[in-house]
């Protein structure tokens, strides 16, 4: 391992140069995507109307990966979904870019249940506006509302339509489109929704199926712009905070392998899941102990709770219907992290299968995280150690919303995942001052429906190896009696979840319910199985009714936890193609087999996220809303692993200013003395 060898400094930030695949789990690079395209082309699969809807790396099998040694050659595999736009015919192919070979190619039966289709193409995304604006019915609806002057500049959104079993929709490739006014060039469209107007667009025929046009609610025209030009003047009260790391970061990077303190892991990226972390292990003495084989957030759903004819169908699957990784932000265009940063570039495919670079798509940096531990002894002597975390993150923008996906690794062995939801809430228009049980008026005439953002994390766990057990642990109250004679006692239960049907569970906040993954063979120094706990936040799961369409389509979101036995192709909890799918794909289908989880290779699927009752403070842009979970060692290590942290753990030691002086501590470096002067603290030998 070397200290970030392929990195140059620019303005204090680190910028990585393009990488060549060195590891079988590396993200696809430009050459490999180009080679995969060439293979498809040479096989005659990329004819005039055919588009590459999805192109993903196919991980090697676990046995192949285990047999691989660094430096040895390996074969890359790519899995592709092709879409013929002239016929909506889908096909799937598996390709080896090196050597050039199409391994399999088969037509996908999108005309049969469950009817799932490829994610919406970028080409389709941009085409919808032209198709809608060419419709005489839509133009008449705009004119009837007195909105003719806005026709040229308005935005017609391309929205995944859901599945409702309608005869003229099933198996047909379509989107629903809302219209938003853009009163002045550059205005945020989301503030000006044209209410009661929705257009169904056939993406294959490039035609309008029909226009729903109802009511005469006025479109709000007050701007919803968030630029400082619209919202300023800029405040001047904030003094600078500088993060300085004069000796550089504490992590080291070799290709896509990262080492930081006790942690080792591999950083991957693909156009569907975005960030993927693999081979996560904890250094314990002279041993690297496995914790997670693979961790990602492969799906999320945003179901809306409004009954209105124009909105009842909304339930976006931002990964399966829009591809999160393809929509990831190149952070070269605007930095989200502070300090010394290592960026990883990403490559995705465009609709024609060409490689597109997303420069600096993944950000990795360290953050001070306050106190790791502290105790003041009976003589008044304090001992304090500082906490720090390694942050690996990316942001994706899907239409109006923006999502941050942040993985945190801590010095004490904890892993945390945090989803950051921000951007602009989706809105319709209404009568100012009116009430609706399904909407909040966030600005005069702008009504935002209740909705949820439910993420699914896929954790291929490997606590000290792949043979693990899954247990549910929660607090247990004990009735007054022989086992609780004075009423104060309580204990905990420990229930093994032995099969996939048993492992479909809900959180239980009042009873502090958690899920334990334990080694089936290894024990700690007090004789208990080594283990990690998945600690949920336990907010709402899917609130829609069991009879609803979205209940079937987003069935993963109806439980906080699913446990499955590892299977290579089981990656997406709502199935391979959730777009327009009738549902029940993915987790509910796989777990019918009720496979054993007793000492097996286990995958946890955790549903979490906010239920959003929008507020005026969410307008015109929503402050970040946080949700996530913890994965913490619980009996994995024999004691607190941070006991050897230095007394001044890398903090800039010398403080200044009178505040610290009056409290009697300058925060000087170890061995230095503190003195108070006119200008505040001073540190010296
Ligand atoms: Cu929301």
XYZ file of C-alpha atoms and ligand atoms in Angstrom:
686
model
C 0.000 0.000 0.000
C 1.214 3.446 -0.772
C -0.065 6.859 0.164
C -2.415 7.831 -2.665
C 0.153 7.462 -5.458
C -2.102 8.585 -8.298
C -3.137 11.787 -6.693
C -2.290 15.401 -7.306
C -3.059 18.421 -5.196
C -5.302 21.127 -6.560
C -6.442 23.948 -4.321
C -5.778 21.788 -1.292
C -8.057 19.034 -2.606
C -6.914 15.726 -3.990
C -7.885 14.696 -7.465
C -7.478 11.145 -8.651
C -6.404 10.290 -12.162
C -8.224 7.605 -14.176
C -7.649 4.086 -13.020
C -7.253 0.774 -14.754
C -8.984 -2.233 -13.265
C -6.573 -3.905 -10.884
C -9.081 -5.828 -8.838
C -12.006 -8.060 -9.908
C -14.435 -5.837 -7.965
C -13.228 -2.567 -9.475
C -15.849 -0.404 -11.171
C -16.036 -0.627 -14.951
C -13.632 1.782 -16.570
C -13.828 3.614 -19.871
C -11.926 0.956 -21.848
C -14.089 -1.870 -20.535
C -17.392 -0.110 -21.273
C -16.105 0.746 -24.756
C -14.995 -2.860 -25.285
C -18.363 -4.190 -24.107
C -20.078 -1.896 -26.575
C -17.813 -3.092 -29.378
C -18.618 -6.722 -28.549
C -22.350 -6.013 -28.679
C -21.942 -4.102 -31.929
C -19.859 -6.837 -33.577
C -22.464 -9.400 -32.550
C -25.064 -7.362 -34.453
C -27.002 -6.477 -31.324
C -26.708 -2.693 -31.569
C -28.927 -1.970 -34.550
C -30.329 1.474 -35.334
C -33.141 1.526 -32.795
C -31.435 -0.438 -30.040
C -30.330 1.370 -26.900
C -28.196 0.206 -23.987
C -30.618 0.719 -21.115
C -28.355 -0.709 -18.434
C -24.746 -1.865 -18.358
C -23.359 -3.191 -15.094
C -20.310 -5.072 -13.890
C -21.042 -8.661 -12.915
C -19.142 -9.522 -9.758
C -17.051 -12.696 -9.902
C -18.303 -15.626 -7.850
C -17.152 -15.707 -4.238
C -15.064 -18.794 -4.946
C -13.358 -17.158 -7.951
C -12.669 -14.063 -5.892
C -11.241 -16.083 -3.018
C -8.954 -17.936 -5.433
C -7.682 -14.698 -7.011
C -4.365 -13.275 -5.870
C -3.334 -9.639 -6.408
C -1.589 -9.187 -9.723
C -3.116 -12.314 -11.271
C -5.194 -11.798 -14.436
C -8.970 -11.994 -14.136
C -11.880 -12.016 -16.519
C -14.343 -9.140 -16.470
C -18.040 -9.768 -17.063
C -20.654 -7.196 -17.967
C -24.428 -7.628 -17.833
C -26.436 -5.525 -20.264
C -30.096 -4.719 -20.885
C -30.874 -3.748 -24.472
C -34.044 -1.960 -25.501
C -35.258 -1.736 -29.091
C -37.078 1.567 -29.114
C -39.020 0.739 -32.274
C -40.700 -2.309 -30.746
C -40.081 -1.986 -26.970
C -38.430 -5.389 -27.237
C -36.053 -5.962 -24.335
C -33.170 -8.368 -24.272
C -30.495 -9.228 -21.770
C -26.891 -10.100 -22.575
C -23.808 -11.083 -20.676
C -20.590 -9.993 -22.238
C -16.888 -10.447 -21.637
C -15.132 -7.296 -22.809
C -11.756 -9.055 -22.640
C -11.732 -11.445 -24.441
C -14.417 -10.120 -26.751
C -17.335 -12.487 -26.352
C -21.118 -12.430 -25.940
C -21.770 -15.221 -23.450
C -25.549 -15.160 -23.423
C -28.289 -13.172 -25.123
C -31.987 -13.704 -24.585
C -35.207 -11.834 -25.170
C -36.846 -10.611 -21.942
C -40.575 -11.356 -21.677
C -41.743 -7.845 -20.778
C -45.167 -8.604 -22.311
C -45.864 -11.198 -19.609
C -46.446 -10.758 -15.885
C -44.865 -9.087 -14.019
C -44.239 -6.835 -17.100
C -41.153 -5.082 -15.661
C -39.290 -2.836 -18.088
C -35.899 -1.229 -18.386
C -35.229 2.004 -16.535
C -36.158 5.194 -18.360
C -33.515 6.151 -20.942
C -31.943 9.602 -20.846
C -33.124 9.963 -24.464
C -36.706 9.257 -23.379
C -36.302 11.631 -20.441
C -35.559 14.518 -22.794
C -37.973 13.485 -25.553
C -41.127 13.625 -23.452
C -41.336 17.426 -23.570
C -41.369 17.452 -27.380
C -44.006 14.720 -27.552
C -46.300 16.447 -25.052
C -45.910 19.875 -26.625
C -46.899 18.479 -30.020
C -50.255 17.324 -28.625
C -53.234 19.493 -29.669
C -55.199 18.300 -26.600
C -52.430 19.400 -24.243
C -52.084 22.744 -26.051
C -55.842 23.249 -25.776
C -55.661 22.495 -22.038
C -52.899 25.078 -21.609
C -54.802 27.647 -23.669
C -58.029 26.998 -21.736
C -56.095 27.857 -18.571
C -54.735 31.039 -20.113
C -51.193 29.659 -20.083
C -50.422 29.941 -23.822
C -47.502 32.272 -23.220
C -45.733 29.602 -21.155
C -46.047 26.733 -23.643
C -42.634 27.117 -25.271
C -40.641 27.412 -22.063
C -42.485 24.981 -19.804
C -41.105 21.663 -18.516
C -42.938 18.363 -19.064
C -41.661 15.761 -16.631
C -41.091 12.105 -17.622
C -42.415 10.065 -14.707
C -42.355 6.322 -14.179
C -46.048 5.419 -14.293
C -46.379 2.573 -11.801
C -48.615 -0.416 -12.533
C -52.403 -0.434 -12.359
C -53.378 -3.314 -14.633
C -55.057 -0.985 -17.168
C -55.617 -2.644 -20.518
C -54.040 0.211 -22.470
C -50.964 0.281 -20.191
C -49.954 -3.290 -19.360
C -46.808 -4.232 -21.250
C -46.720 -0.871 -23.038
C -43.726 1.375 -22.412
C -45.055 4.661 -21.082
C -44.574 7.604 -18.752
C -46.933 10.077 -17.138
C -46.056 13.722 -17.534
C -46.822 16.739 -15.373
C -46.422 20.238 -16.731
C -44.497 22.944 -14.873
C -44.283 26.565 -15.917
C -40.948 28.327 -16.159
C -42.155 31.945 -16.078
C -38.659 33.368 -16.566
C -35.629 31.665 -18.005
C -33.710 29.907 -15.258
C -36.650 29.748 -12.836
C -37.131 26.606 -10.765
C -40.014 24.792 -12.489
C -41.119 22.858 -9.383
C -42.818 25.975 -7.928
C -45.258 26.254 -10.831
C -47.132 22.964 -11.292
C -50.110 23.073 -13.631
C -52.789 21.374 -11.542
C -55.236 18.825 -12.965
C -53.241 18.251 -16.149
C -51.497 14.981 -16.795
C -50.424 13.381 -20.038
C -49.803 9.698 -20.749
C -47.007 9.266 -23.275
C -46.256 6.107 -25.275
C -42.466 6.022 -25.440
C -42.353 3.479 -28.267
C -44.726 5.249 -30.647
C -43.545 8.627 -29.349
C -47.191 9.636 -29.098
C -49.585 10.998 -26.514
C -52.024 8.316 -25.360
C -54.383 10.772 -23.706
C -54.570 14.003 -21.749
C -56.369 14.258 -18.403
C -57.522 17.844 -18.005
C -59.699 18.711 -15.041
C -60.405 21.797 -12.960
C -59.238 25.379 -13.132
C -56.871 25.821 -10.204
C -54.596 28.763 -10.830
C -50.903 28.002 -11.216
C -48.873 29.817 -8.523
C -46.399 32.183 -10.125
C -44.390 33.355 -7.092
C -40.848 32.218 -7.712
C -39.404 29.204 -5.933
C -35.825 30.071 -6.808
C -33.061 29.221 -4.411
C -30.091 31.069 -5.876
C -28.427 33.654 -3.691
C -29.443 36.219 -6.313
C -33.094 35.371 -5.565
C -32.700 34.829 -1.823
C -29.877 37.184 -0.807
C -28.222 39.330 0.224
C -25.756 36.745 1.456
C -25.261 36.791 5.238
C -21.860 37.974 6.441
C -21.964 36.822 10.066
C -20.257 33.460 9.652
C -16.526 33.429 10.402
C -14.355 30.962 8.481
C -13.853 27.386 9.664
C -10.698 25.916 8.185
C -10.057 22.197 8.250
C -6.308 21.735 8.075
C -4.590 18.368 7.885
C -0.958 19.434 7.622
C 0.396 15.902 7.441
C -2.250 14.651 5.007
C -4.920 12.056 5.604
C -4.564 8.942 7.755
C -5.938 6.680 5.032
C -4.011 5.051 2.231
C -5.338 4.125 -1.181
C -4.130 1.522 -3.647
C -6.348 1.519 -6.723
C -9.779 1.070 -5.165
C -8.542 -0.583 -1.980
C -8.589 1.622 1.076
C -6.960 1.238 4.475
C -7.805 3.496 7.384
C -6.840 2.662 10.932
C -8.200 -0.864 11.583
C -10.473 -0.831 8.533
C -9.763 -2.274 5.093
C -12.295 -2.126 2.278
C -12.767 -1.879 -1.475
C -14.643 1.010 -3.097
C -16.797 0.209 -6.132
C -19.363 2.060 -8.210
C -21.941 1.181 -10.837
C -24.668 2.975 -12.728
C -27.517 1.370 -10.776
C -26.515 1.119 -7.110
C -23.960 3.920 -7.165
C -21.450 3.328 -4.376
C -20.655 -0.283 -3.463
C -18.291 -1.229 -0.634
C -16.776 -4.708 -0.512
C -14.380 -6.851 1.503
C -14.830 -4.793 4.659
C -12.588 -6.133 7.396
C -11.269 -5.059 10.804
C -7.608 -5.434 11.706
C -7.401 -7.154 15.090
C -3.796 -7.729 16.160
C -2.205 -9.373 13.145
C -5.472 -10.648 11.698
C -7.906 -9.039 9.232
C -11.323 -10.173 10.441
C -14.182 -10.075 7.883
C -17.265 -7.995 8.733
C -19.129 -7.360 5.477
C -18.552 -8.983 2.088
C -20.538 -6.318 0.259
C -22.624 -3.313 1.283
C -24.780 -1.074 -0.906
C -28.152 0.649 -1.127
C -29.546 -1.007 -4.264
C -33.111 0.329 -4.182
C -35.373 3.008 -2.780
C -39.010 3.877 -3.293
C -40.836 7.182 -2.854
C -44.559 6.363 -2.532
C -47.028 9.262 -2.296
C -50.166 9.324 -0.161
C -52.496 11.576 -2.181
C -55.799 10.245 -3.603
C -56.031 12.825 -6.409
C -56.493 11.392 -9.917
C -53.269 13.070 -11.033
C -51.146 11.801 -8.106
C -52.456 8.497 -6.642
C -50.042 6.488 -8.826
C -46.785 8.104 -7.746
C -44.176 5.725 -6.350
C -40.759 6.313 -7.828
C -38.057 3.656 -7.600
C -35.048 5.913 -7.953
C -32.552 3.060 -8.431
C -34.550 0.573 -10.542
C -36.539 3.104 -12.597
C -33.973 5.900 -12.951
C -30.566 4.354 -12.034
C -29.019 6.159 -9.057
C -25.420 5.753 -10.204
C -26.163 7.163 -13.662
C -27.637 10.225 -11.932
C -24.698 10.672 -9.541
C -23.189 14.136 -9.203
C -19.647 14.699 -10.503
C -18.241 16.425 -7.443
C -15.678 18.158 -9.619
C -18.483 20.606 -10.336
C -18.998 21.494 -6.700
C -17.245 20.122 -3.681
C -19.356 18.643 -0.875
C -16.573 17.599 1.498
C -14.047 19.484 3.619
C -10.428 18.675 4.390
C -8.053 16.484 2.446
C -10.165 14.502 0.053
C -9.577 11.496 -2.131
C -11.946 11.287 -5.064
C -12.798 8.244 -7.126
C -14.001 8.750 -10.681
C -16.915 6.720 -12.009
C -17.893 5.585 -15.486
C -21.423 4.871 -16.639
C -22.889 4.209 -20.079
C -25.017 6.504 -22.188
C -28.068 5.260 -24.122
C -25.823 4.150 -26.982
C -23.477 2.195 -24.733
C -20.662 4.725 -24.817
C -18.659 5.370 -21.664
C -19.430 8.580 -19.808
C -17.040 9.764 -17.143
C -18.435 11.080 -13.856
C -15.345 12.867 -12.554
C -14.827 12.668 -8.793
C -18.121 10.924 -8.221
C -17.126 9.404 -4.863
C -15.673 11.500 -2.085
C -13.591 10.029 0.738
C -12.337 12.059 3.674
C -11.868 12.018 7.446
C -13.907 13.963 9.960
C -13.276 14.817 13.571
C -16.267 13.403 15.450
C -16.051 14.891 18.912
C -15.424 12.693 21.929
C -14.570 8.994 21.543
C -14.459 8.414 25.287
C -13.912 10.442 28.460
C -13.588 9.940 32.177
C -12.591 12.220 35.047
C -11.170 10.230 37.938
C -11.887 10.728 41.653
C -8.917 13.102 41.913
C -10.344 15.285 39.181
C -7.929 14.199 36.422
C -9.685 14.014 33.059
C -8.835 11.543 30.314
C -10.317 12.330 26.929
C -9.807 10.730 23.528
C -11.100 12.182 20.306
C -13.276 10.299 17.845
C -12.828 10.393 14.140
C -14.566 8.796 11.194
C -13.788 7.881 7.621
C -16.519 9.129 5.293
C -17.181 7.592 1.870
C -20.048 9.217 0.018
C -21.789 10.218 -3.184
C -24.831 12.294 -4.156
C -27.439 11.514 -6.818
C -30.015 13.897 -8.286
C -33.213 12.351 -9.604
C -35.523 15.064 -10.923
C -36.555 17.338 -8.069
C -34.903 15.367 -5.238
C -31.249 14.930 -4.268
C -29.969 12.057 -2.170
C -26.664 11.717 -0.345
C -25.422 8.222 0.451
C -22.880 8.377 3.274
C -21.002 5.476 4.831
C -19.101 6.208 8.054
C -16.405 4.013 9.581
C -15.441 4.732 13.197
C -12.372 4.041 15.313
C -14.416 1.900 17.731
C -15.466 -0.624 15.068
C -18.891 0.918 14.348
C -20.230 1.403 10.833
C -23.007 3.883 10.164
C -25.009 4.565 7.054
C -26.776 7.875 6.549
C -29.112 8.837 3.714
C -29.406 12.578 3.212
C -32.594 13.693 1.491
C -32.634 17.226 0.114
C -33.589 19.102 -3.059
C -37.050 20.369 -3.940
C -40.223 18.712 -2.694
C -42.704 17.627 -5.362
C -45.813 19.808 -5.397
C -49.165 20.388 -7.016
C -51.255 23.548 -6.933
C -54.324 24.291 -4.826
C -56.578 27.036 -3.525
C -54.445 29.155 -1.159
C -55.481 28.660 2.450
C -57.464 25.467 1.816
C -56.948 22.282 3.821
C -56.207 18.808 2.538
C -55.646 15.631 4.581
C -53.053 14.509 2.051
C -51.104 17.706 1.390
C -49.298 20.526 3.147
C -49.435 24.027 1.717
C -45.708 24.868 1.722
C -46.091 28.242 -0.001
C -49.255 30.083 -1.044
C -51.024 27.809 -3.537
C -48.185 25.244 -3.547
C -49.352 21.920 -2.056
C -46.982 19.063 -1.298
C -48.384 15.558 -0.810
C -47.406 13.323 2.103
C -44.943 10.676 0.999
C -42.220 8.339 2.165
C -38.622 7.746 1.136
C -37.857 4.112 1.923
C -34.334 2.932 1.201
C -33.211 -0.684 1.096
C -29.675 -1.454 2.241
C -28.252 -4.791 1.185
C -25.668 -6.054 3.657
C -23.890 -9.251 2.686
C -22.646 -9.917 6.191
C -19.625 -12.046 7.070
C -18.871 -11.859 10.765
C -15.558 -13.734 11.051
C -16.448 -15.567 7.842
C -19.562 -16.404 5.844
C -21.060 -18.964 8.271
C -23.295 -16.740 10.386
C -26.467 -16.916 12.432
C -29.159 -14.251 12.732
C -30.797 -13.424 16.047
C -33.374 -10.942 17.273
C -32.651 -9.300 20.582
C -34.949 -7.064 22.560
C -35.764 -5.897 26.040
C -38.155 -8.053 28.076
C -40.149 -6.794 31.029
C -40.738 -9.280 33.856
C -44.027 -9.424 35.772
C -43.872 -9.031 39.552
C -43.328 -12.474 41.074
C -40.551 -14.855 42.067
C -38.384 -13.732 39.111
C -38.932 -10.052 39.852
C -39.829 -9.775 43.546
C -39.357 -6.004 43.809
C -40.481 -5.072 40.292
C -37.266 -3.428 39.121
C -35.952 -6.301 37.009
C -35.863 -6.545 33.275
C -33.858 -8.675 30.904
C -33.510 -9.377 27.196
C -34.600 -12.101 24.823
C -32.395 -13.751 22.235
C -34.357 -15.457 19.471
C -32.647 -17.114 16.543
C -34.216 -16.415 13.137
C -33.446 -19.691 11.445
C -35.105 -19.329 8.057
C -36.025 -16.654 5.512
C -39.680 -16.653 6.577
C -38.724 -16.195 10.237
C -36.335 -13.403 9.263
C -38.996 -10.958 7.979
C -39.189 -8.607 10.917
C -40.380 -5.217 12.112
C -38.454 -2.872 14.371
C -39.746 -2.297 17.888
C -38.394 0.957 19.302
C -39.945 0.766 22.806
C -38.343 -2.668 23.295
C -34.981 -1.588 21.752
C -35.153 -4.416 19.211
C -31.966 -5.085 17.215
C -30.744 -7.865 14.943
C -27.554 -9.695 15.749
C -25.350 -11.369 13.175
C -23.077 -13.836 14.929
C -20.289 -16.123 13.830
C -21.386 -19.762 13.795
C -17.917 -20.943 14.805
C -15.936 -18.257 16.609
C -16.271 -17.033 20.169
C -14.817 -14.064 22.009
C -12.773 -14.149 25.215
C -15.842 -14.572 27.390
C -16.983 -17.548 25.349
C -19.823 -15.889 23.391
C -20.171 -15.908 19.580
C -18.480 -12.918 17.965
C -21.197 -10.615 16.644
C -22.337 -7.294 15.170
C -25.716 -5.652 15.773
C -27.837 -4.031 13.090
C -29.456 -1.167 14.988
C -32.490 0.273 13.160
C -34.087 3.683 13.570
C -37.435 1.925 13.299
C -39.431 4.647 11.567
C -42.530 3.765 9.488
C -42.429 1.058 6.863
C -44.633 1.339 3.756
C -47.930 2.919 4.845
C -49.967 1.936 1.766
C -52.639 -0.759 2.112
C -51.967 -4.443 1.326
C -54.481 -4.222 -1.553
C -52.622 -1.314 -3.192
C -50.420 -1.603 -6.253
C -47.387 -0.143 -4.499
C -47.611 -2.755 -1.723
C -46.844 -5.441 -4.295
C -44.315 -3.366 -6.223
C -42.361 -2.120 -3.186
C -42.951 -5.157 -1.022
C -39.412 -4.951 0.356
C -40.505 -1.732 2.092
C -43.230 -3.481 4.131
C -40.691 -4.950 6.590
C -37.715 -3.388 8.349
C -35.679 -6.554 7.994
C -35.411 -9.421 5.562
C -32.760 -12.093 5.894
C -31.882 -14.233 2.890
C -29.370 -16.914 2.156
C -26.780 -15.467 -0.223
C -27.448 -16.118 -3.910
C -25.317 -14.558 -6.640
C -28.061 -12.937 -8.717
C -30.191 -11.667 -5.825
C -29.161 -8.023 -5.844
C -32.264 -5.849 -6.202
C -34.997 -6.130 -3.557
C -37.820 -5.040 -5.901
C -36.489 -7.214 -8.738
C -34.358 -6.578 -11.787
C -36.937 -4.371 -13.571
C -39.292 -2.517 -11.205
C -40.326 0.018 -13.876
C -44.002 -0.772 -14.713
C -43.732 -4.094 -12.895
C -46.883 -5.555 -11.337
C -44.725 -6.391 -8.336
C -43.959 -9.218 -5.910
C -40.503 -9.437 -7.489
C -37.263 -9.702 -5.539
C -37.488 -10.377 -1.815
C -41.077 -11.742 -1.587
C -40.317 -14.176 -4.418
C -36.873 -15.307 -3.271
C -37.920 -15.893 0.326
C -40.735 -18.290 -0.662
C -37.988 -20.933 -0.710
C -37.599 -20.318 3.052
C -33.902 -21.190 2.897
C -31.939 -21.818 6.063
C -30.107 -18.978 7.781
C -28.589 -21.214 10.423
C -24.827 -21.074 10.010
C -25.199 -19.998 6.370
C -23.934 -17.172 4.160
C -26.500 -14.516 5.135
C -27.613 -11.297 3.435
C -29.560 -8.690 5.426
C -31.931 -6.292 3.690
C -32.838 -3.319 5.839
C -35.637 -0.876 4.985
C -35.432 2.581 6.530
C -36.140 6.213 5.763
C -38.292 9.210 6.517
C -42.037 9.544 6.254
C -42.316 13.083 4.997
C -45.081 15.381 6.150
C -43.809 18.438 4.282
C -43.468 21.766 6.052
C -43.122 25.374 5.010
C -39.462 25.163 6.022
C -38.940 22.604 3.231
C -39.495 25.383 0.698
C -37.973 26.389 -1.706
C -35.277 23.781 -1.028
C -35.489 21.204 1.715
C -32.858 21.254 4.476
C -31.139 17.850 4.566
C -33.220 15.212 6.316
C -31.214 12.340 7.807
C -32.055 8.682 8.148
C -30.058 5.485 8.356
C -28.826 2.749 10.653
C -25.824 1.510 12.624
C -23.910 -1.730 12.317
C -21.929 -2.037 15.539
C -19.631 -4.666 17.019
C -21.316 -6.388 19.959
C -19.035 -9.046 21.380
C -16.858 -8.980 18.243
C -13.882 -7.389 20.026
C -12.529 -8.324 23.423
C -12.481 -4.761 24.718
C -12.873 -1.127 23.664
C -10.525 -0.947 20.654
C -9.780 2.759 21.139
C -7.776 2.449 24.374
C -4.510 3.164 22.554
C -5.667 6.426 20.983
C -3.192 9.229 21.666
C -4.132 11.707 24.342
C -4.171 14.444 21.696
C -5.404 12.467 18.736
C -4.185 14.515 15.852
C -5.995 17.653 16.922
C -4.326 20.933 16.196
C -3.039 21.308 19.710
C -2.520 24.984 20.424
C -5.678 26.951 20.919
C -5.985 30.672 21.129
C -8.546 33.093 22.370
C -9.644 33.951 25.867
C -12.480 31.449 26.184
C -10.212 28.459 26.568
C -7.925 30.445 28.854
C -10.612 31.213 31.389
C -11.621 27.563 31.451
C -8.019 26.798 32.420
C -7.162 24.646 29.450
C -5.504 25.692 26.223
C -5.704 22.311 24.558
C -1.928 22.315 24.302
C -0.026 19.344 22.959
C 1.084 16.648 25.326
C 4.184 17.801 27.252
C 3.506 21.484 26.600
C 2.475 23.970 29.251
C -0.384 26.428 28.999
C -0.041 30.096 29.780
C -2.603 32.861 29.698
C -1.640 36.123 28.087
C -3.402 39.248 26.883
C -4.273 37.589 23.614
C -5.472 34.372 25.211
C -3.827 30.989 25.385
C -0.228 30.192 24.684
C 1.457 26.812 24.620
C 5.127 26.198 25.273
C 7.698 23.673 26.403
Cu -39.696 13.948 0.939
